[in-house]
Short mmCIF file of C-alpha atoms in Angstrom, two decimals:
data_model
loop_
_atom_site.label_atom_id
_atom_site.label_comp_id
_atom_site.label_asym_id
_atom_site.label_seq_id
_atom_site.Cartn_x
_atom_site.Cartn_y
_atom_site.Cartn_z
CA MET A 1 -31.62 149.72 141.42
CA LYS A 2 -31.45 147.11 139.26
CA LYS A 3 -28.83 148.64 137.16
CA SER A 4 -26.76 149.23 140.02
CA LEU A 5 -27.00 145.33 141.21
CA SER A 6 -26.18 144.50 137.39
CA ILE A 7 -23.00 146.75 137.55
CA ALA A 8 -22.13 145.30 140.81
CA LEU A 9 -22.61 141.57 139.64
CA LEU A 10 -20.32 142.51 136.46
CA LEU A 11 -17.63 143.82 138.68
CA SER A 12 -17.64 140.62 140.85
CA LEU A 13 -17.83 138.27 137.86
CA THR A 14 -14.65 140.45 136.13
CA ALA A 15 -12.70 140.21 139.75
CA PHE A 16 -13.74 136.43 139.77
CA THR A 17 -12.36 135.84 136.31
CA HIS A 18 -9.15 137.89 136.83
CA LEU A 19 -8.77 136.11 140.57
CA ALA A 20 -9.17 132.72 138.58
CA GLU A 21 -7.03 133.40 135.76
CA ALA A 22 -3.92 134.64 138.16
CA GLN A 23 -4.38 130.97 140.10
CA GLN A 24 -4.16 129.13 136.61
CA THR A 25 -0.72 130.85 135.92
CA LEU A 26 2.76 129.51 137.68
CA ARG A 27 5.41 132.45 137.14
CA LEU A 28 8.76 130.51 137.32
CA GLY A 29 11.94 132.67 137.57
CA VAL A 30 14.95 131.61 136.00
CA ASP A 31 18.26 133.09 135.06
CA PRO A 32 18.98 131.63 131.36
CA THR A 33 22.83 131.27 131.40
CA PHE A 34 23.39 128.28 132.38
CA PRO A 35 23.27 125.54 129.50
CA PRO A 36 21.95 122.91 129.33
CA PHE A 37 19.43 123.54 132.37
CA GLU A 38 18.72 126.96 131.25
CA SER A 39 19.68 129.13 128.23
CA LYS A 40 18.87 131.23 124.95
CA ALA A 41 18.06 129.95 121.51
CA ALA A 42 19.25 132.12 118.62
CA ASP A 43 15.48 133.20 118.41
CA GLY A 44 15.77 134.71 121.91
CA SER A 45 13.48 131.83 123.33
CA LEU A 46 14.09 129.70 126.32
CA GLN A 47 15.61 126.65 126.10
CA GLY A 48 17.36 123.56 128.38
CA PHE A 49 16.26 120.93 130.45
CA ASP A 50 14.71 122.96 133.47
CA ILE A 51 12.71 124.82 130.87
CA ASP A 52 11.35 121.77 129.76
CA LEU A 53 10.82 120.26 133.20
CA GLY A 54 9.17 122.91 134.47
CA ASN A 55 6.72 123.42 131.29
CA ALA A 56 6.14 119.36 131.94
CA ILE A 57 5.30 120.50 135.49
CA CYS A 58 2.78 122.94 134.36
CA ALA A 59 1.30 121.25 131.30
CA GLN A 60 0.73 117.93 134.29
CA ALA A 61 -0.75 120.51 136.78
CA LYS A 62 -2.85 122.05 134.04
CA VAL A 63 -1.67 125.85 134.65
CA LYS A 64 -0.07 128.13 132.38
CA CYS A 65 3.41 128.72 132.68
CA GLN A 66 5.07 132.19 132.69
CA TRP A 67 8.73 132.72 132.84
CA VAL A 68 10.26 135.47 134.47
CA GLU A 69 14.14 136.10 133.46
CA MET A 70 16.30 137.34 136.39
CA GLY A 71 19.77 137.28 137.97
CA PHE A 72 20.71 134.28 139.83
CA ASP A 73 22.10 136.53 142.30
CA SER A 74 19.26 138.20 142.87
CA SER A 75 16.47 135.51 142.78
CA ILE A 76 15.70 134.65 146.54
CA PRO A 77 14.88 138.42 147.23
CA ALA A 78 12.97 138.81 143.89
CA LEU A 79 10.82 135.94 144.82
CA GLN A 80 10.33 137.49 148.15
CA ALA A 81 9.27 140.71 146.57
CA LYS A 82 6.76 138.52 144.84
CA LYS A 83 7.75 139.24 141.20
CA PHE A 84 7.42 135.32 140.59
CA ASP A 85 5.55 132.76 142.52
CA ALA A 86 9.13 129.99 141.91
CA ILE A 87 12.39 129.82 141.27
CA LEU A 88 13.55 127.59 138.61
CA SER A 89 16.90 127.92 138.09
CA ALA A 90 19.39 124.75 138.75
CA MET A 91 19.25 126.32 142.54
CA SER A 92 20.55 123.28 145.03
CA MET A 93 18.83 123.01 148.12
CA THR A 94 21.26 123.94 151.21
CA ASP A 95 20.57 124.61 154.73
CA LYS A 96 21.19 128.20 154.17
CA ARG A 97 18.67 128.87 151.78
CA ARG A 98 16.09 126.50 153.48
CA GLN A 99 16.20 129.26 156.16
CA GLN A 100 14.90 131.75 153.11
CA VAL A 101 12.63 129.59 150.91
CA ALA A 102 10.64 126.23 150.86
CA PHE A 103 11.80 123.61 148.64
CA THR A 104 9.73 121.17 146.56
CA ASP A 105 10.87 117.65 146.31
CA MET A 106 14.35 117.19 144.36
CA LEU A 107 14.52 117.66 140.81
CA TYR A 108 17.64 116.29 139.99
CA ASN A 109 21.27 115.77 141.65
CA THR A 110 25.03 116.63 139.99
CA PRO A 111 28.24 117.24 141.10
CA SER A 112 30.27 120.57 141.01
CA ALA A 113 34.05 120.32 139.09
CA LEU A 114 36.98 122.22 138.64
CA LEU A 115 37.31 123.17 135.04
CA ALA A 116 41.05 124.05 133.70
CA PRO A 117 43.18 123.66 130.56
CA ALA A 118 44.36 120.07 129.87
CA ALA A 119 48.07 121.13 130.46
CA SER A 120 47.31 122.86 133.84
CA LYS A 121 48.24 120.43 136.72
CA LEU A 122 45.19 122.06 139.04
CA THR A 123 43.27 119.44 140.68
CA THR A 124 40.48 119.64 143.79
CA ASP A 125 43.46 119.46 146.00
CA VAL A 126 43.68 122.83 147.68
CA ALA A 127 47.77 122.67 147.72
CA THR A 128 47.71 122.85 143.70
CA LEU A 129 45.34 125.95 143.87
CA ARG A 130 47.01 128.23 146.39
CA GLY A 131 47.97 131.19 144.36
CA LYS A 132 45.82 130.83 141.39
CA THR A 133 42.82 132.21 140.38
CA ILE A 134 39.54 130.43 140.15
CA GLY A 135 36.05 131.67 138.34
CA VAL A 136 33.14 131.56 139.77
CA ALA A 137 29.03 132.56 139.56
CA GLN A 138 27.79 134.93 141.88
CA GLY A 139 25.08 133.42 144.41
CA THR A 140 25.95 129.67 143.44
CA ILE A 141 26.75 126.74 145.49
CA GLN A 142 30.28 126.80 144.11
CA GLU A 143 30.78 130.49 144.96
CA THR A 144 30.28 129.47 148.92
CA TYR A 145 32.51 126.42 148.32
CA ALA A 146 35.41 128.36 146.64
CA LYS A 147 35.37 131.44 149.04
CA THR A 148 34.63 128.95 152.41
CA LYS A 149 37.08 126.23 151.54
CA TRP A 150 39.51 127.59 149.25
CA ALA A 151 39.95 131.54 149.55
CA PRO A 152 41.27 131.10 153.42
CA GLU A 153 44.11 128.93 151.66
CA GLY A 154 45.02 131.50 149.40
CA VAL A 155 43.24 130.72 146.03
CA ASN A 156 42.25 134.04 144.52
CA VAL A 157 38.43 133.48 144.22
CA VAL A 158 36.54 135.75 141.26
CA SER A 159 32.89 136.19 141.20
CA TYR A 160 31.32 136.92 137.95
CA PRO A 161 27.47 137.64 137.04
CA ASN A 162 26.79 134.31 135.49
CA GLN A 163 28.77 131.15 134.75
CA MET A 164 28.59 132.30 131.00
CA GLU A 165 30.79 135.50 131.68
CA VAL A 166 33.56 133.01 133.51
CA TYR A 167 34.53 131.27 130.29
CA PRO A 168 35.95 134.56 128.11
CA ASP A 169 38.45 135.20 130.93
CA LEU A 170 39.55 131.51 131.20
CA ILE A 171 39.98 131.29 127.48
CA ALA A 172 42.28 134.64 127.61
CA GLY A 173 44.24 133.41 130.40
CA ARG A 174 42.86 135.65 133.00
CA LEU A 175 41.70 132.71 135.22
CA ASP A 176 43.62 129.37 136.05
CA GLY A 177 40.18 127.32 136.59
CA SER A 178 36.37 127.33 137.13
CA LEU A 179 34.40 125.90 139.70
CA SER A 180 30.80 124.77 138.30
CA ASN A 181 28.22 122.29 137.88
CA ALA A 182 29.58 119.41 136.18
CA VAL A 183 26.98 118.89 133.63
CA SER A 184 27.10 122.80 132.78
CA ALA A 185 30.98 122.79 132.36
CA GLU A 186 30.72 119.52 130.45
CA GLN A 187 27.71 120.61 127.89
CA GLY A 188 28.19 124.08 128.11
CA PHE A 189 31.47 124.31 127.53
CA LEU A 190 33.52 121.31 126.98
CA THR A 191 31.51 120.24 124.03
CA LYS A 192 32.47 123.93 122.38
CA PRO A 193 35.04 124.58 119.69
CA GLU A 194 36.41 126.88 122.33
CA GLY A 195 36.29 124.25 125.21
CA LYS A 196 38.68 121.75 123.33
CA ASP A 197 41.93 122.55 125.28
CA TYR A 198 40.14 122.29 128.70
CA VAL A 199 38.86 119.21 130.84
CA ILE A 200 37.00 118.69 134.15
CA LYS A 201 40.19 118.01 136.69
CA GLY A 202 37.98 116.52 139.47
CA THR A 203 34.42 116.94 140.99
CA LEU A 204 33.55 117.81 144.82
CA THR A 205 30.88 116.75 147.06
CA ASP A 206 30.65 118.20 149.95
CA LYS A 207 26.70 117.95 151.19
CA LYS A 208 26.52 120.56 154.29
CA ILE A 209 27.72 123.28 151.43
CA PHE A 210 26.24 121.68 148.21
CA GLY A 211 23.02 120.81 149.48
CA ASP A 212 20.69 117.85 148.92
CA GLY A 213 20.15 118.14 145.23
CA VAL A 214 18.27 120.71 143.27
CA GLY A 215 14.73 121.91 143.42
CA ILE A 216 11.94 124.34 142.97
CA ALA A 217 12.04 127.29 145.63
CA LEU A 218 8.94 129.25 146.85
CA ARG A 219 7.77 131.53 149.52
CA LYS A 220 7.66 129.87 153.06
CA GLY A 221 3.95 129.31 153.44
CA ASP A 222 2.91 129.08 150.33
CA GLU A 223 1.29 125.64 150.54
CA ALA A 224 -0.84 125.39 147.29
CA ASN A 225 1.80 125.59 144.73
CA LEU A 226 4.10 123.38 147.05
CA LYS A 227 1.51 120.52 146.86
CA MET A 228 0.73 121.30 143.35
CA ILE A 229 4.11 121.38 142.43
CA ASN A 230 5.40 118.26 143.96
CA ALA A 231 1.89 116.22 142.88
CA ALA A 232 2.97 116.99 139.37
CA LEU A 233 6.61 116.03 139.41
CA ALA A 234 5.23 113.03 140.82
CA GLU A 235 2.77 112.22 138.12
CA ILE A 236 5.94 113.15 135.33
CA HIS A 237 8.24 110.47 136.93
CA LYS A 238 5.03 107.93 137.05
CA ASN A 239 4.13 108.33 133.52
CA GLY A 240 7.51 108.48 132.29
CA THR A 241 7.87 112.29 131.17
CA TYR A 242 10.99 112.78 133.34
CA ASP A 243 12.87 109.71 131.96
CA GLN A 244 12.27 110.85 128.53
CA LEU A 245 13.25 114.84 129.09
CA THR A 246 16.54 113.37 130.78
CA LYS A 247 17.69 111.36 127.98
CA LYS A 248 17.00 114.16 125.74
CA TYR A 249 20.14 116.11 127.85
CA PHE A 250 22.02 113.30 129.72
CA LYS A 251 23.90 110.40 129.05
CA PHE A 252 23.39 109.48 132.98
CA LYS A 253 21.10 109.45 135.64
CA VAL A 254 20.75 112.72 137.53
CA TYR A 255 17.78 111.47 139.43
CA PRO A 256 19.17 108.96 142.47
#
């Protein structure tokens, strides 16, 4: 009898330990193809502003960060399937996405930009884009904007698995331009040797499509993680950690 009780107690303690360990880990989904927000270093490790920000949030909340790589276009279905707890991958908070997920407080807000050869006469005016081919990353707000506003006006919008796959076709001349996040275009391409002949032709703002800045997406009803992340985010703003991280990556304010 005593032996049975001991085994039962051991199993209960083991289950409790595993539950406690699970609650101490925050699994964050990320698509590391979007520098300077998220990308891979030469050694394969994750790097970027979102990575540092996520690690800072976890440290403040006293939980372990576990990063799970995924394709951005499939991130919300993967979240719903519980492959991770939250998406931290430069996801803009749009009304359409709010129907599917819950968002934390805003992380940052940056504009979208049209990237094209410096010699090109393209602008964000759709009249200059008719008959041209513009590359976008699948599942992004830039894809939504281009397909909603430009495609019906005669612009050929081509979607790619991620933004890093757009640039080779842009360089090869198979694309006339690309619509992407302005910071990613600037730091992920224009500062590189291959981007020397390209410029940002204009930026775009459209609150209905581009949303209210970037947030961390969670499953609806996950109040525990939502409160934990928002509390940690507020604290790293208060203690100066957030400002230190932004200065590491940006030359201007990304938080209004």
